[in-house]
């Protein structure tokens, strides 16, 4: 079988680079004169599917570690090293000048042979991601993102819960998604999958979102260790614990962020610009971390976690003073009365920014 190239790529990239970096740039496809007529009205399309040849690749492995360090088959990856070395990418068509197409988003180096162009048609090409079945399985989309290792989309969604993007929410998403994927688990927020977090920081929100183990569904257990670590376990206790490697080292790659963190967050002394800048930096770091191999970020160990029973259903009690309903075991007996902790003025535990604290 022989395939004719219909043109070539002109790009500022002479050699392969991070595909995501390449996709941020504009490049040009120059179509051979004999095919120019075939471009008639191509500019009616905002997006094109481009098929091209990975002409620099000369070998492939059917099964090998891919991006993020996961072992996957070549057909389950977007690796440029493939048996028939064909790449396909959806690009934005910015402008046509004769047989030159200015495009954005192509991850192909200078001189790449173009094999084919087609308009991108959302109705044909876009996966059905309406997730109509979300009413039946609210985590359908999240599970899909975990299975396909699309951590970037998962982080974007986790931002809806967390309110901002930062390195630690990113780490929480990475850890939670990795554990579920590795254990082959889907969480339904019913305590069959349990996450034990050892800190209540931004990290915990990433974990809650990715694992579906939350404060409210009792599948989240809080252990007040003050460590950036999480154990995700099955009901029988078998699971994985991920403990973040040296955080300081991680952030020392970003000295500006470190400095601003001290100024803005630790000393609460930043200007408006400083705050804006740190948010911007945090955002960038969060999305950089999400692309790193998980074992670069975490120590990972198999564990047998000791889990408590399923959350018990307690009988209700009523406070004899204020009349409010309380969980039975939380009632305090005082002077022959059943009182709520508040009316009894009793000590209690509170989870706040300091961790669990006893309030007297
Ligand atoms: Zn955060
Ligand atoms: Zn009361």
mmCIF file of C-alpha atoms and ligand atoms in Angstrom:
data_model
loop_
_atom_site.group_PDB
_atom_site.id
_atom_site.type_symbol
_atom_site.label_atom_id
_atom_site.label_comp_id
_atom_site.label_asym_id
_atom_site.label_seq_id
_atom_site.Cartn_x
_atom_site.Cartn_y
_atom_site.Cartn_z
ATOM 1 C CA UNK A 1 0.000 0.000 0.000
ATOM 2 C CA UNK A 2 1.300 3.420 -0.831
ATOM 3 C CA UNK A 3 -0.059 6.703 0.405
ATOM 4 C CA UNK A 4 0.716 9.954 -1.318
ATOM 5 C CA UNK A 5 1.527 12.990 0.795
ATOM 6 C CA UNK A 6 -0.586 16.004 -0.145
ATOM 7 C CA UNK A 7 1.617 18.619 1.458
ATOM 8 C CA UNK A 8 4.031 19.504 4.247
ATOM 9 C CA UNK A 9 4.073 21.288 7.577
ATOM 10 C CA UNK A 10 5.980 24.491 8.234
ATOM 11 C CA UNK A 11 6.554 24.822 11.945
ATOM 12 C CA UNK A 12 8.959 26.541 14.327
ATOM 13 C CA UNK A 13 9.602 23.113 15.881
ATOM 14 C CA UNK A 14 12.498 21.361 14.126
ATOM 15 C CA UNK A 15 12.313 18.366 16.384
ATOM 16 C CA UNK A 16 9.651 16.695 18.525
ATOM 17 C CA UNK A 17 8.724 18.568 21.704
ATOM 18 C CA UNK A 18 6.040 18.292 24.376
ATOM 19 C CA UNK A 19 2.875 17.878 22.278
ATOM 20 C CA UNK A 20 0.948 20.188 24.561
ATOM 21 C CA UNK A 21 3.544 22.933 24.039
ATOM 22 C CA UNK A 22 3.444 22.355 20.298
ATOM 23 C CA UNK A 23 -0.325 22.588 20.220
ATOM 24 C CA UNK A 24 -0.207 26.107 21.650
ATOM 25 C CA UNK A 25 1.618 27.359 18.571
ATOM 26 C CA UNK A 26 0.559 28.295 15.079
ATOM 27 C CA UNK A 27 1.983 26.528 12.071
ATOM 28 C CA UNK A 28 1.298 26.318 8.351
ATOM 29 C CA UNK A 29 0.299 23.478 6.080
ATOM 30 C CA UNK A 30 1.451 23.947 2.507
ATOM 31 C CA UNK A 31 -0.534 21.832 0.066
ATOM 32 C CA UNK A 32 1.072 20.634 -3.169
ATOM 33 C CA UNK A 33 -0.070 22.661 -6.205
ATOM 34 C CA UNK A 34 -1.722 19.672 -7.823
ATOM 35 C CA UNK A 35 -4.100 19.332 -4.843
ATOM 36 C CA UNK A 36 -4.957 23.015 -4.411
ATOM 37 C CA UNK A 37 -8.381 22.698 -6.026
ATOM 38 C CA UNK A 38 -9.288 20.212 -3.323
ATOM 39 C CA UNK A 39 -9.120 23.052 -0.784
ATOM 40 C CA UNK A 40 -12.151 24.767 -2.328
ATOM 41 C CA UNK A 41 -14.243 26.255 0.517
ATOM 42 C CA UNK A 42 -12.135 24.618 3.222
ATOM 43 C CA UNK A 43 -12.132 27.999 4.979
ATOM 44 C CA UNK A 44 -15.823 27.478 5.799
ATOM 45 C CA UNK A 45 -14.575 25.223 8.570
ATOM 46 C CA UNK A 46 -13.226 26.425 11.873
ATOM 47 C CA UNK A 47 -11.572 23.115 12.655
ATOM 48 C CA UNK A 48 -9.855 20.440 10.601
ATOM 49 C CA UNK A 49 -8.786 16.874 11.194
ATOM 50 C CA UNK A 50 -5.214 16.532 10.001
ATOM 51 C CA UNK A 51 -3.667 13.145 9.215
ATOM 52 C CA UNK A 52 0.104 13.213 8.957
ATOM 53 C CA UNK A 53 3.095 10.942 9.019
ATOM 54 C CA UNK A 54 5.431 10.705 12.006
ATOM 55 C CA UNK A 55 8.313 10.679 9.516
ATOM 56 C CA UNK A 56 11.016 10.830 12.214
ATOM 57 C CA UNK A 57 9.862 7.729 14.060
ATOM 58 C CA UNK A 58 11.519 4.489 13.080
ATOM 59 C CA UNK A 59 10.585 1.969 15.739
ATOM 60 C CA UNK A 60 7.746 1.145 18.081
ATOM 61 C CA UNK A 61 6.874 -1.005 21.034
ATOM 62 C CA UNK A 62 3.484 -2.679 21.176
ATOM 63 C CA UNK A 63 3.360 -2.399 24.960
ATOM 64 C CA UNK A 64 5.495 0.071 26.885
ATOM 65 C CA UNK A 65 5.342 2.826 29.483
ATOM 66 C CA UNK A 66 3.645 5.863 27.943
ATOM 67 C CA UNK A 67 3.119 9.385 29.255
ATOM 68 C CA UNK A 68 2.501 9.598 33.004
ATOM 69 C CA UNK A 69 4.548 6.379 33.261
ATOM 70 C CA UNK A 70 1.635 3.979 32.718
ATOM 71 C CA UNK A 71 2.198 0.845 30.661
ATOM 72 C CA UNK A 72 -0.210 0.783 27.733
ATOM 73 C CA UNK A 73 -0.493 -0.786 24.330
ATOM 74 C CA UNK A 74 0.469 1.372 21.381
ATOM 75 C CA UNK A 75 -3.140 1.481 20.181
ATOM 76 C CA UNK A 76 -4.205 2.674 23.597
ATOM 77 C CA UNK A 77 -1.783 5.579 23.356
ATOM 78 C CA UNK A 78 -1.075 8.595 21.199
ATOM 79 C CA UNK A 79 2.604 7.690 20.885
ATOM 80 C CA UNK A 80 4.296 8.834 17.655
ATOM 81 C CA UNK A 81 6.093 5.482 17.487
ATOM 82 C CA UNK A 82 3.509 3.188 15.889
ATOM 83 C CA UNK A 83 3.450 0.429 13.279
ATOM 84 C CA UNK A 84 1.957 2.674 10.613
ATOM 85 C CA UNK A 85 3.305 5.963 12.016
ATOM 86 C CA UNK A 86 0.198 7.991 11.256
ATOM 87 C CA UNK A 87 -0.823 10.883 13.464
ATOM 88 C CA UNK A 88 -4.209 12.575 13.582
ATOM 89 C CA UNK A 89 -4.906 15.867 15.293
ATOM 90 C CA UNK A 90 -7.796 18.279 15.316
ATOM 91 C CA UNK A 91 -6.573 21.808 14.589
ATOM 92 C CA UNK A 92 -8.059 25.266 14.343
ATOM 93 C CA UNK A 93 -8.028 26.723 10.838
ATOM 94 C CA UNK A 94 -7.043 30.365 11.222
ATOM 95 C CA UNK A 95 -6.621 31.464 7.634
ATOM 96 C CA UNK A 96 -6.258 30.176 4.109
ATOM 97 C CA UNK A 97 -4.026 31.910 1.605
ATOM 98 C CA UNK A 98 -4.086 29.987 -1.615
ATOM 99 C CA UNK A 99 -2.608 26.621 -0.810
ATOM 100 C CA UNK A 100 -1.219 27.746 2.539
ATOM 101 C CA UNK A 101 -3.333 27.004 5.593
ATOM 102 C CA UNK A 102 -2.491 28.834 8.779
ATOM 103 C CA UNK A 103 -3.505 26.595 11.646
ATOM 104 C CA UNK A 104 -3.206 26.320 15.400
ATOM 105 C CA UNK A 105 -2.863 23.157 17.442
ATOM 106 C CA UNK A 106 -0.840 20.818 15.264
ATOM 107 C CA UNK A 107 1.704 18.698 17.137
ATOM 108 C CA UNK A 108 3.836 17.972 14.089
ATOM 109 C CA UNK A 109 7.398 19.139 13.424
ATOM 110 C CA UNK A 110 8.696 21.155 10.499
ATOM 111 C CA UNK A 111 8.743 19.130 7.299
ATOM 112 C CA UNK A 112 6.096 16.598 8.393
ATOM 113 C CA UNK A 113 4.293 15.074 5.392
ATOM 114 C CA UNK A 114 0.542 15.704 5.416
ATOM 115 C CA UNK A 115 -1.551 12.720 4.359
ATOM 116 C CA UNK A 116 -5.076 14.070 4.495
ATOM 117 C CA UNK A 117 -7.344 16.887 5.655
ATOM 118 C CA UNK A 118 -11.010 16.719 6.578
ATOM 119 C CA UNK A 119 -13.382 19.142 8.233
ATOM 120 C CA UNK A 120 -14.004 18.412 11.874
ATOM 121 C CA UNK A 121 -17.706 17.750 12.307
ATOM 122 C CA UNK A 122 -18.877 17.870 15.882
ATOM 123 C CA UNK A 123 -21.862 15.671 15.125
ATOM 124 C CA UNK A 124 -19.636 12.888 13.784
ATOM 125 C CA UNK A 125 -16.360 13.383 15.628
ATOM 126 C CA UNK A 126 -17.302 14.595 19.044
ATOM 127 C CA UNK A 127 -17.916 11.799 21.519
ATOM 128 C CA UNK A 128 -21.305 11.767 23.118
ATOM 129 C CA UNK A 129 -20.218 13.398 26.322
ATOM 130 C CA UNK A 130 -23.587 14.604 27.440
ATOM 131 C CA UNK A 131 -23.440 11.776 29.921
ATOM 132 C CA UNK A 132 -27.187 11.442 29.867
ATOM 133 C CA UNK A 133 -26.702 8.543 32.238
ATOM 134 C CA UNK A 134 -25.426 10.918 34.899
ATOM 135 C CA UNK A 135 -28.818 10.761 36.559
ATOM 136 C CA UNK A 136 -28.231 7.071 37.084
ATOM 137 C CA UNK A 137 -24.523 7.277 37.803
ATOM 138 C CA UNK A 138 -23.427 10.728 38.860
ATOM 139 C CA UNK A 139 -19.787 9.674 38.606
ATOM 140 C CA UNK A 140 -20.025 8.374 35.039
ATOM 141 C CA UNK A 141 -17.970 11.209 33.668
ATOM 142 C CA UNK A 142 -15.416 11.143 36.482
ATOM 143 C CA UNK A 143 -14.955 7.384 36.084
ATOM 144 C CA UNK A 144 -14.492 7.859 32.387
ATOM 145 C CA UNK A 145 -11.838 10.528 32.954
ATOM 146 C CA UNK A 146 -9.998 8.307 35.445
ATOM 147 C CA UNK A 147 -10.038 5.307 33.108
ATOM 148 C CA UNK A 148 -8.771 7.334 30.179
ATOM 149 C CA UNK A 149 -6.165 9.040 32.407
ATOM 150 C CA UNK A 150 -7.481 12.459 31.475
ATOM 151 C CA UNK A 151 -6.331 14.027 34.703
ATOM 152 C CA UNK A 152 -6.356 17.505 33.270
ATOM 153 C CA UNK A 153 -10.122 17.428 32.724
ATOM 154 C CA UNK A 154 -10.530 15.850 36.122
ATOM 155 C CA UNK A 155 -8.566 18.675 37.733
ATOM 156 C CA UNK A 156 -10.695 21.245 35.921
ATOM 157 C CA UNK A 157 -13.797 19.611 37.328
ATOM 158 C CA UNK A 158 -12.276 19.337 40.807
ATOM 159 C CA UNK A 159 -11.779 23.089 40.633
ATOM 160 C CA UNK A 160 -15.569 23.433 40.703
ATOM 161 C CA UNK A 161 -15.536 22.000 44.191
ATOM 162 C CA UNK A 162 -12.307 23.536 45.419
ATOM 163 C CA UNK A 163 -12.855 27.034 44.036
ATOM 164 C CA UNK A 164 -9.316 27.544 42.792
ATOM 165 C CA UNK A 165 -6.481 25.600 41.219
ATOM 166 C CA UNK A 166 -3.415 25.013 43.339
ATOM 167 C CA UNK A 167 -0.592 22.464 43.615
ATOM 168 C CA UNK A 168 -2.234 20.534 46.433
ATOM 169 C CA UNK A 169 -5.667 20.108 44.934
ATOM 170 C CA UNK A 170 -3.829 18.840 41.880
ATOM 171 C CA UNK A 171 -1.878 16.330 43.993
ATOM 172 C CA UNK A 172 -5.111 15.162 45.601
ATOM 173 C CA UNK A 173 -6.675 14.527 42.200
ATOM 174 C CA UNK A 174 -3.567 12.659 41.026
ATOM 175 C CA UNK A 175 -3.452 10.464 44.136
ATOM 176 C CA UNK A 176 -7.174 9.704 44.181
ATOM 177 C CA UNK A 177 -7.388 8.906 40.484
ATOM 178 C CA UNK A 178 -4.267 6.766 40.566
ATOM 179 C CA UNK A 179 -5.498 4.714 43.505
ATOM 180 C CA UNK A 180 -8.931 4.025 42.019
ATOM 181 C CA UNK A 181 -7.423 3.114 38.676
ATOM 182 C CA UNK A 182 -4.758 0.908 40.202
ATOM 183 C CA UNK A 183 -7.221 -0.899 42.456
ATOM 184 C CA UNK A 184 -9.728 -1.186 39.608
ATOM 185 C CA UNK A 185 -12.386 0.459 41.742
ATOM 186 C CA UNK A 186 -15.372 2.602 41.019
ATOM 187 C CA UNK A 187 -16.634 4.546 43.946
ATOM 188 C CA UNK A 188 -20.328 5.028 44.489
ATOM 189 C CA UNK A 189 -19.945 7.040 47.674
ATOM 190 C CA UNK A 190 -21.415 4.180 49.704
ATOM 191 C CA UNK A 191 -18.383 3.299 51.846
ATOM 192 C CA UNK A 192 -17.397 0.323 49.677
ATOM 193 C CA UNK A 193 -14.424 2.390 48.704
ATOM 194 C CA UNK A 194 -12.947 4.387 51.532
ATOM 195 C CA UNK A 195 -10.385 7.177 51.511
ATOM 196 C CA UNK A 196 -8.399 7.955 54.620
ATOM 197 C CA UNK A 197 -6.915 11.423 54.408
ATOM 198 C CA UNK A 198 -4.227 12.528 56.801
ATOM 199 C CA UNK A 199 -4.651 16.251 56.330
ATOM 200 C CA UNK A 200 -7.464 18.699 55.786
ATOM 201 C CA UNK A 201 -5.822 20.904 53.198
ATOM 202 C CA UNK A 202 -6.429 21.597 49.528
ATOM 203 C CA UNK A 203 -5.148 18.045 48.979
ATOM 204 C CA UNK A 204 -8.235 16.570 50.638
ATOM 205 C CA UNK A 205 -10.564 18.308 48.208
ATOM 206 C CA UNK A 206 -8.703 16.789 45.267
ATOM 207 C CA UNK A 207 -9.006 13.390 46.949
ATOM 208 C CA UNK A 208 -12.699 13.826 47.694
ATOM 209 C CA UNK A 209 -13.498 14.844 44.164
ATOM 210 C CA UNK A 210 -11.495 12.145 42.429
ATOM 211 C CA UNK A 211 -12.446 9.289 44.749
ATOM 212 C CA UNK A 212 -16.038 10.278 45.472
ATOM 213 C CA UNK A 213 -15.278 9.587 49.116
ATOM 214 C CA UNK A 214 -16.537 12.674 50.836
ATOM 215 C CA UNK A 215 -17.135 14.180 54.214
ATOM 216 C CA UNK A 216 -20.873 13.748 53.745
ATOM 217 C CA UNK A 217 -21.045 10.160 52.517
ATOM 218 C CA UNK A 218 -18.913 8.756 55.348
ATOM 219 C CA UNK A 219 -16.511 7.178 52.865
ATOM 220 C CA UNK A 220 -13.944 9.780 53.860
ATOM 221 C CA UNK A 221 -12.063 9.107 57.052
ATOM 222 C CA UNK A 222 -10.039 11.879 58.583
ATOM 223 C CA UNK A 223 -6.912 10.893 60.461
ATOM 224 C CA UNK A 224 -5.390 13.893 62.138
ATOM 225 C CA UNK A 225 -1.734 13.207 61.255
ATOM 226 C CA UNK A 226 -1.025 16.418 59.380
ATOM 227 C CA UNK A 227 0.593 14.545 56.486
ATOM 228 C CA UNK A 228 -0.122 15.047 52.829
ATOM 229 C CA UNK A 229 -1.121 11.430 52.396
ATOM 230 C CA UNK A 230 -4.127 9.361 51.506
ATOM 231 C CA UNK A 231 -5.018 5.692 51.691
ATOM 232 C CA UNK A 232 -7.665 4.443 49.323
ATOM 233 C CA UNK A 233 -8.960 1.040 50.332
ATOM 234 C CA UNK A 234 -11.611 -1.520 49.618
ATOM 235 C CA UNK A 235 -13.982 -2.637 52.336
ATOM 236 C CA UNK A 236 -11.695 -5.566 53.184
ATOM 237 C CA UNK A 237 -8.940 -3.068 53.958
ATOM 238 C CA UNK A 238 -6.645 -3.793 51.015
ATOM 239 C CA UNK A 239 -5.525 -0.588 49.461
ATOM 240 C CA UNK A 240 -2.830 1.837 48.479
ATOM 241 C CA UNK A 241 -1.303 4.651 50.465
ATOM 242 C CA UNK A 242 0.237 7.590 48.663
ATOM 243 C CA UNK A 243 2.444 9.939 50.594
ATOM 244 C CA UNK A 244 3.687 13.052 48.857
ATOM 245 C CA UNK A 245 7.442 13.221 48.339
ATOM 246 C CA UNK A 246 9.394 16.236 49.521
ATOM 247 C CA UNK A 247 6.918 19.115 49.079
ATOM 248 C CA UNK A 248 9.627 21.731 49.467
ATOM 249 C CA UNK A 249 11.650 20.204 46.690
ATOM 250 C CA UNK A 250 8.564 20.058 44.544
ATOM 251 C CA UNK A 251 7.871 23.739 44.985
ATOM 252 C CA UNK A 252 11.521 24.801 44.908
ATOM 253 C CA UNK A 253 11.273 24.357 41.157
ATOM 254 C CA UNK A 254 9.081 27.426 41.322
ATOM 255 C CA UNK A 255 11.044 29.963 43.413
ATOM 256 C CA UNK A 256 8.758 32.871 42.540
ATOM 257 C CA UNK A 257 5.756 30.948 43.817
ATOM 258 C CA UNK A 258 7.601 30.027 47.023
ATOM 259 C CA UNK A 259 8.547 33.609 47.715
ATOM 260 C CA UNK A 260 5.066 34.915 47.019
ATOM 261 C CA UNK A 261 3.523 32.155 49.100
ATOM 262 C CA UNK A 262 5.453 33.371 52.132
ATOM 263 C CA UNK A 263 4.517 36.960 51.474
ATOM 264 C CA UNK A 264 0.861 36.550 50.534
ATOM 265 C CA UNK A 265 -0.278 33.505 52.503
ATOM 266 C CA UNK A 266 2.096 33.062 55.432
ATOM 267 C CA UNK A 267 2.578 36.727 56.301
ATOM 268 C CA UNK A 268 -0.667 37.986 54.738
ATOM 269 C CA UNK A 269 1.302 40.963 53.450
ATOM 270 C CA UNK A 270 0.902 40.763 49.684
ATOM 271 C CA UNK A 271 -0.384 43.499 47.419
ATOM 272 C CA UNK A 272 -3.315 42.972 45.083
ATOM 273 C CA UNK A 273 -0.848 42.285 42.267
ATOM 274 C CA UNK A 274 0.991 39.718 44.395
ATOM 275 C CA UNK A 275 -2.255 37.894 45.028
ATOM 276 C CA UNK A 276 -3.126 37.882 41.389
ATOM 277 C CA UNK A 277 0.315 36.644 40.467
ATOM 278 C CA UNK A 278 0.333 33.812 43.001
ATOM 279 C CA UNK A 279 -3.048 32.613 41.785
ATOM 280 C CA UNK A 280 -1.690 32.598 38.274
ATOM 281 C CA UNK A 281 1.441 30.696 39.331
ATOM 282 C CA UNK A 282 -0.524 28.192 41.382
ATOM 283 C CA UNK A 283 -2.734 27.591 38.431
ATOM 284 C CA UNK A 284 0.257 26.890 36.200
ATOM 285 C CA UNK A 285 1.913 24.603 38.743
ATOM 286 C CA UNK A 286 -1.320 22.673 39.296
ATOM 287 C CA UNK A 287 -1.560 21.897 35.597
ATOM 288 C CA UNK A 288 2.135 21.087 35.342
ATOM 289 C CA UNK A 289 1.999 18.640 38.232
ATOM 290 C CA UNK A 290 -0.957 16.822 36.717
ATOM 291 C CA UNK A 291 1.241 15.814 33.783
ATOM 292 C CA UNK A 292 4.058 14.336 35.868
ATOM 293 C CA UNK A 293 4.412 10.595 36.493
ATOM 294 C CA UNK A 294 2.741 9.717 39.774
ATOM 295 C CA UNK A 295 5.852 8.036 41.229
ATOM 296 C CA UNK A 296 7.795 11.259 40.778
ATOM 297 C CA UNK A 297 5.359 12.946 43.143
ATOM 298 C CA UNK A 298 4.407 10.259 45.637
ATOM 299 C CA UNK A 299 5.788 7.363 47.598
ATOM 300 C CA UNK A 300 3.327 4.587 46.965
ATOM 301 C CA UNK A 301 2.816 1.507 49.107
ATOM 302 C CA UNK A 302 0.333 -1.308 49.328
ATOM 303 C CA UNK A 303 -1.355 -1.379 52.701
ATOM 304 C CA UNK A 304 -3.904 -3.197 54.710
ATOM 305 C CA UNK A 305 -5.945 -0.442 56.250
ATOM 306 C CA UNK A 306 -7.892 -0.893 59.435
ATOM 307 C CA UNK A 307 -11.348 0.318 58.651
ATOM 308 C CA UNK A 308 -14.183 1.039 60.992
ATOM 309 C CA UNK A 309 -17.618 -0.460 60.427
ATOM 310 C CA UNK A 310 -20.081 1.035 57.997
ATOM 311 C CA UNK A 311 -21.507 4.222 59.443
ATOM 312 C CA UNK A 312 -24.159 3.191 61.982
ATOM 313 C CA UNK A 313 -27.661 4.621 61.884
ATOM 314 C CA UNK A 314 -28.342 6.125 65.270
ATOM 315 C CA UNK A 315 -31.656 6.716 66.923
ATOM 316 C CA UNK A 316 -32.669 10.306 67.262
ATOM 317 C CA UNK A 317 -32.827 12.115 70.567
ATOM 318 C CA UNK A 318 -34.162 15.535 71.410
ATOM 319 C CA UNK A 319 -32.534 18.154 73.543
ATOM 320 C CA UNK A 320 -34.722 18.903 76.560
ATOM 321 C CA UNK A 321 -33.636 22.533 76.490
ATOM 322 C CA UNK A 322 -33.613 23.781 72.908
ATOM 323 C CA UNK A 323 -35.775 20.994 71.486
ATOM 324 C CA UNK A 324 -33.450 20.406 68.527
ATOM 325 C CA UNK A 325 -33.040 16.888 67.190
ATOM 326 C CA UNK A 326 -29.651 15.235 67.747
ATOM 327 C CA UNK A 327 -27.983 11.904 66.996
ATOM 328 C CA UNK A 328 -28.651 9.694 70.040
ATOM 329 C CA UNK A 329 -25.043 9.145 71.140
ATOM 330 C CA UNK A 330 -24.370 12.881 71.010
ATOM 331 C CA UNK A 331 -26.902 13.631 73.757
ATOM 332 C CA UNK A 332 -25.386 14.645 77.080
ATOM 333 C CA UNK A 333 -27.064 13.692 80.348
ATOM 334 C CA UNK A 334 -26.980 16.549 82.775
ATOM 335 C CA UNK A 335 -29.140 17.022 85.878
ATOM 336 C CA UNK A 336 -31.633 14.338 84.745
ATOM 337 C CA UNK A 337 -31.992 15.972 81.363
ATOM 338 C CA UNK A 338 -30.874 14.923 77.891
ATOM 339 C CA UNK A 339 -29.174 17.918 76.398
ATOM 340 C CA UNK A 340 -27.377 18.761 73.202
ATOM 341 C CA UNK A 341 -23.684 19.529 73.541
ATOM 342 C CA UNK A 342 -24.343 23.195 72.990
ATOM 343 C CA UNK A 343 -26.984 23.511 75.735
ATOM 344 C CA UNK A 344 -24.921 21.326 78.084
ATOM 345 C CA UNK A 345 -21.933 23.578 77.450
ATOM 346 C CA UNK A 346 -19.870 20.407 77.063
ATOM 347 C CA UNK A 347 -16.489 19.979 75.355
ATOM 348 C CA UNK A 348 -16.477 18.887 71.749
ATOM 349 C CA UNK A 349 -14.184 18.219 68.826
ATOM 350 C CA UNK A 350 -14.030 20.602 65.931
ATOM 351 C CA UNK A 351 -12.312 20.130 62.580
ATOM 352 C CA UNK A 352 -10.924 23.402 61.345
ATOM 353 C CA UNK A 353 -7.795 24.821 59.771
ATOM 354 C CA UNK A 354 -5.762 23.532 62.701
ATOM 355 C CA UNK A 355 -6.967 19.950 62.293
ATOM 356 C CA UNK A 356 -9.083 18.371 65.017
ATOM 357 C CA UNK A 357 -9.161 20.554 68.078
ATOM 358 C CA UNK A 358 -10.892 20.126 71.384
ATOM 359 C CA UNK A 359 -13.093 23.075 72.142
ATOM 360 C CA UNK A 360 -13.901 23.638 75.792
HETATM 361 ZN ZN1 LIG B 1 -6.144 24.981 47.089
HETATM 362 ZN ZN1 LIG B 2 -30.030 22.058 73.017
#
